[in-house]
């Protein structure tokens, strides 16, 4: 058991951190303020190997694992959680294709997804409910080797920029009348398929979150990702292992931003003739943030290591639940440490709080995570 | 090597004031019993290196002093290998310690640390070699127009070797148009700052704490109005505000000794204090009350640089 | 064009303010200080990669060479991840305490060994002109002297101006205080580059994967066949004495309460000095 990064992972983290400092940090506040989605950075993310970090080399990826993927997301989110949302959602769709796609699908889509020329998306949530996946209403009917898809998805990240979206559709029923789903890939520009309203979000700004409208969209049967009827387990697995892990990594990045900014501010801000870092009350706040960060880090990378070994269970649920709540409280602590400065938009504390809160409903709310963790705990202990 | 073993010191004159500074320092440390030889060689690398090598062989000095210019920085280490001896680079001081040993003081880690360097086995035939940046030693003996610093005491006896490779009109001699296997194809003058900081009596220096290009330009305008020179730190230069490289002060830049130096928004990393240690009076303005620059200043003001610059521009109207 | 790059692992210059001297031993405290590839070494490596892999030319190879403690091996891996084809680390207790004379002697011995093994001569050896820790600007020049090759430092541009096949003409611009000097010639030569010659590429995930398969060789003093009294502290004609933090001895008076008072005070000082 080794809690330290390997030499390679350390190198990778330094490279991604340097990239984030140069390309993301100078613009993150503006992207948030203007809700501007920085599409021009996507090819650079491709060059760095971030877009396809876990995709096998033969398809243009870097062939690394999920620890490395989480490292990338943590480093991006440390400066821009909004951009990290675009990248993680892209990874969700890519993972579905890598894990369940046919050779033909992989050859067709993965290279562009790795070099940054094609952003991917995954669409599950509907106006009728997100937590209630089984209740989704988007329908796909197969006839003559063609799917006809009708429905609406909402709160979909990358809605307005994805080149390929993997959409979870209801495609039938099993012998007990329970719904069967399939995950079907739809390329942007397919007739009848288009993004609808774009949400104006409180946080995680600088990423597209919007509606997807499927109005008699016709795609070939060859666009089914994985076996037809297996859409539910495919969706749950990717959301569970890639989605939750990503949210945990993004929240970890936000947490680290809170920690670093809290320390920097405390050392600079002078009150009563000395920096406030000398005051115990501030020191206790910083200690709490630090412990939250270290515990979070261990939970996330432990879960990622287990996924790379193939043994992960509810660890990502635990990590996502714990880290997202820790990030929200750390952001609030940062605002308290910064006093008035924590409340003006010139400083990022408010953005961290908004972003941290925004991660909680994604890939399963804290309540959903607790249900999953309770279920696993009651079986195991 | 003990200072008393030094009988002859060779100094390279590349045609700029540093040779006079080196001579003044050497004389102050070693006195009139030592012989001083100055090689006046053209500024082109190839000639100067060959002539220095030849002169060292002929003259057998125990100590060689070379200005740490772009040229000097290549000649000194090359001589170090050719004469199997040690080279102390970018000395901030040369002295004789309590045990009578020749001691060089050099900066490391950007000047944050100063270290003593000795060349124990130096002797005639394997001289100790040291380079010093122009401006580190402020006292200067003018080599060719007579001696203009009477506080040195009696004038040293100096023998000047004038390389006859120098063409009378200052043009580059044929033989120096190569650097080893490379042929000199072109010389283009560099864009230089309007006033040379080396001779300015008042220098206003801007650091990263200026914050933006506009404030840098205000500092330039202010320097102009006060008849001083504007200078910058490495951080300000790298920020891309349009500072000129030949006005950068620091261990990787230039050393200056103006009568008055005012630093704006400089954190005072020691490399900077190495560059201005010889200044008359140093004033520092920085918002960080713990800025290292303050320890090296005569006067300090914990204020925003831009505000003070604005106030100055306002008050001199 | 085959190029060797001298790489120097140094304490991170951005953490310069954390450098401390242990007052008892008088030595620099290196523990806990993160080390990086010296910035100018990175520029040298970037220049080598651009020159050796120029499109339209026969690709050459780039070797990275460093003399450092074995814990610095990851800096060589980083050089491979940036794109170098091979890396060599010279690591031995006997190399410790080396000044630039002994360091360059050791590096030159390694260059000769690599060239002998590969039966070629490097067209260029690139290095930073000056490192951020020692800052002597000696090593590139002295390595060239040991190898008896041309050296040019303070180079801000290196180009291959002749696009005819097989041409190895190199054009180099050197910056000195008053002029820019343009030199042309063919190798072999040792060139010290400056920070502004290029912007070094970032390591990418793909680079790190590819680095796994590239050779990283570690040599001891025995592998190089150098006499121990020519290496390390023993082989150094300069010997270090005490280290100390510079004294500045100035008063640091704080006479002004507002920016306006400071401005007035500064003007007063300037007037008094008669400027």
XYZ file of C-alpha atoms in Angstrom, chain A residues 87-334:
248
model
C -13.434 17.971 -19.103
C -15.019 15.515 -16.679
C -18.240 15.283 -18.669
C -16.157 14.657 -21.760
C -14.401 11.859 -19.857
C -17.772 10.347 -18.924
C -18.802 9.896 -22.522
C -15.309 8.786 -23.549
C -15.275 6.177 -20.779
C -18.551 4.717 -22.003
C -17.059 4.306 -25.466
C -13.768 2.919 -24.168
C -15.484 0.430 -21.829
C -18.399 -0.638 -24.014
C -17.868 0.617 -27.543
C -17.266 -1.556 -30.601
C -13.909 -1.457 -32.347
C -15.507 0.518 -35.138
C -16.904 3.123 -32.743
C -13.544 3.456 -30.981
C -11.661 3.952 -34.237
C -14.219 6.459 -35.409
C -14.593 8.668 -32.364
C -11.741 8.234 -29.900
C -8.872 9.860 -31.836
C -10.797 13.139 -32.200
C -11.845 12.949 -28.574
C -8.213 12.567 -27.528
C -6.735 15.373 -29.595
C -9.385 17.872 -28.547
C -11.160 18.190 -31.877
C -14.283 16.499 -30.528
C -15.768 17.153 -27.117
C -17.935 14.342 -25.792
C -21.028 14.433 -23.615
C -23.211 12.086 -21.605
C -26.928 12.864 -21.244
C -29.046 11.216 -18.567
C -31.024 13.776 -16.557
C -34.472 14.808 -17.689
C -37.062 17.375 -16.613
C -38.868 14.496 -14.978
C -35.979 13.736 -12.643
C -32.287 13.102 -12.285
C -32.039 10.930 -9.202
C -34.853 8.782 -10.562
C -32.965 7.346 -13.531
C -35.329 4.483 -13.985
C -38.114 6.975 -14.579
C -36.590 8.607 -17.606
C -38.821 9.198 -20.560
C -36.608 9.652 -23.616
C -37.591 6.843 -25.940
C -35.685 5.146 -28.745
C -37.456 2.757 -31.108
C -35.490 0.395 -33.363
C -36.760 -0.346 -36.839
C -34.814 -1.431 -39.921
C -31.500 -1.006 -38.175
C -32.301 2.601 -37.280
C -33.148 4.155 -33.928
C -35.745 6.894 -33.798
C -35.262 8.925 -30.653
C -37.650 11.360 -29.004
C -37.267 13.188 -25.750
C -35.653 15.992 -23.792
C -32.670 16.064 -21.527
C -31.841 18.904 -19.168
C -28.933 20.134 -16.999
C -26.596 18.476 -19.494
C -22.983 19.689 -19.374
C -21.376 20.310 -22.789
C -24.891 20.524 -24.267
C -23.839 23.292 -26.670
C -20.365 22.077 -27.618
C -20.322 18.273 -27.681
C -19.482 16.688 -31.014
C -20.820 13.323 -29.844
C -23.277 12.806 -26.980
C -24.012 9.417 -25.429
C -27.708 9.556 -24.558
C -29.472 7.204 -22.163
C -32.812 6.182 -23.711
C -35.603 3.900 -22.729
C -35.734 1.172 -25.357
C -37.981 -1.524 -24.004
C -39.148 -3.548 -21.034
C -37.997 -6.732 -19.454
C -40.301 -9.717 -18.790
C -41.340 -8.145 -15.469
C -42.323 -4.892 -17.133
C -39.357 -3.002 -15.770
C -37.843 -0.454 -18.179
C -34.764 -1.361 -20.223
C -32.370 1.382 -21.362
C -29.766 1.693 -24.060
C -26.942 4.219 -24.370
C -26.931 5.582 -27.899
C -24.394 7.996 -29.377
C -25.765 10.966 -31.307
C -23.448 13.190 -33.351
C -23.963 16.946 -33.291
C -25.752 18.165 -36.396
C -27.932 15.061 -36.730
C -31.333 16.210 -37.912
C -33.773 16.727 -35.081
C -31.034 16.788 -32.446
C -30.177 20.155 -31.018
C -29.340 21.965 -27.816
C -32.206 23.968 -26.334
C -32.130 26.461 -23.503
C -28.832 27.253 -21.844
C -28.923 27.617 -18.077
C -27.540 30.653 -16.281
C -25.920 29.000 -13.297
C -24.940 30.288 -9.890
C -21.671 28.436 -10.044
C -19.536 26.207 -12.290
C -19.863 28.945 -14.837
C -17.788 28.856 -17.971
C -19.223 25.478 -18.941
C -22.347 24.815 -20.981
C -25.251 23.406 -19.014
C -28.368 23.108 -21.083
C -31.182 21.196 -22.651
C -30.907 18.645 -25.385
C -33.891 18.143 -27.636
C -34.376 14.923 -29.575
C -37.204 15.321 -32.117
C -37.470 12.216 -34.281
C -33.702 11.873 -34.361
C -32.627 8.973 -36.558
C -29.302 7.235 -35.947
C -27.988 3.858 -37.170
C -28.175 0.865 -34.837
C -24.385 0.880 -34.990
C -24.444 3.927 -32.712
C -25.551 1.872 -29.733
C -22.797 1.934 -27.142
C -22.701 -1.433 -25.435
C -25.428 -4.019 -25.768
C -28.976 -2.758 -26.274
C -30.969 -3.027 -23.094
C -27.848 -2.658 -20.963
C -28.060 1.139 -20.790
C -28.934 1.236 -17.094
C -25.929 -0.698 -15.779
C -23.648 1.111 -18.258
C -24.916 4.524 -17.170
C -24.753 3.680 -13.474
C -21.265 2.279 -13.756
C -19.864 5.270 -15.601
C -21.654 7.759 -13.374
C -20.582 5.816 -10.332
C -16.972 5.251 -11.152
C -16.027 8.025 -13.551
C -18.639 10.635 -12.716
C -18.405 10.548 -8.953
C -14.639 10.259 -9.057
C -14.524 13.357 -11.225
C -16.768 15.336 -8.935
C -14.640 14.299 -5.999
C -11.486 15.373 -7.843
C -13.025 18.698 -8.815
C -14.170 19.353 -5.277
C -10.674 18.457 -4.105
C -9.253 21.069 -6.466
C -11.636 23.673 -5.060
C -10.687 22.624 -1.523
C -7.021 23.066 -2.307
C -7.716 26.493 -3.732
C -9.423 27.400 -0.445
C -6.445 26.110 1.515
C -3.787 27.883 -0.531
C -5.709 31.151 -0.686
C -6.505 31.030 3.049
C -2.828 30.657 3.922
C -1.751 33.367 1.498
C -4.365 35.807 2.768
C -3.680 35.093 6.421
C 0.023 35.781 5.962
C -0.583 39.066 4.174
C -3.496 40.572 6.034
C -2.286 42.685 8.916
C -4.557 43.486 11.848
C -3.602 44.555 15.359
C -0.101 45.130 14.060
C 0.637 41.631 12.801
C -0.518 39.155 10.152
C -3.744 37.402 11.125
C -1.952 34.088 10.650
C -0.620 34.743 14.172
C -4.126 34.663 15.639
C -5.313 31.342 17.042
C -8.848 31.679 15.719
C -7.517 31.965 12.199
C -5.005 29.188 12.783
C -7.795 26.860 13.870
C -9.753 27.623 10.707
C -6.700 26.881 8.607
C -6.048 23.646 10.488
C -9.611 22.512 9.804
C -9.292 23.252 6.105
C -5.984 21.438 6.010
C -7.290 18.310 7.704
C -10.290 18.305 5.387
C -7.915 18.562 2.419
C -5.572 15.797 3.514
C -8.383 13.395 4.378
C -10.099 14.178 1.083
C -6.941 13.625 -0.882
C -6.411 10.217 0.613
C -10.013 9.166 0.041
C -9.977 10.206 -3.584
C -6.650 8.741 -4.652
C -7.265 5.562 -2.715
C -10.542 5.095 -4.592
C -8.848 5.909 -7.897
C -6.129 3.364 -7.184
C -8.790 0.768 -6.440
C -10.495 1.522 -9.727
C -7.220 1.098 -11.582
C -6.877 -2.286 -9.864
C -10.482 -3.165 -10.630
C -11.583 -3.471 -6.997
C -13.493 -0.259 -6.352
C -16.878 -0.439 -4.620
C -18.572 2.461 -2.859
C -15.305 4.305 -2.311
C -16.072 6.969 -4.894
C -19.484 7.578 -3.327
C -17.813 8.044 0.041
C -15.199 10.320 -1.494
C -17.690 12.428 -3.411
C -19.980 12.863 -0.445
C -17.181 13.665 1.997
C -15.146 15.929 -0.277
C -18.074 17.935 -1.625
C -19.310 18.716 1.866
C -15.702 19.481 2.952
C -15.220 21.817 -0.007
C -18.378 23.761 0.804
C -17.356 24.190 4.435
C -13.812 25.126 3.483
C -15.071 27.747 1.081
C -17.221 29.172 3.836
C -14.222 29.155 6.202
C -12.211 31.005 3.588
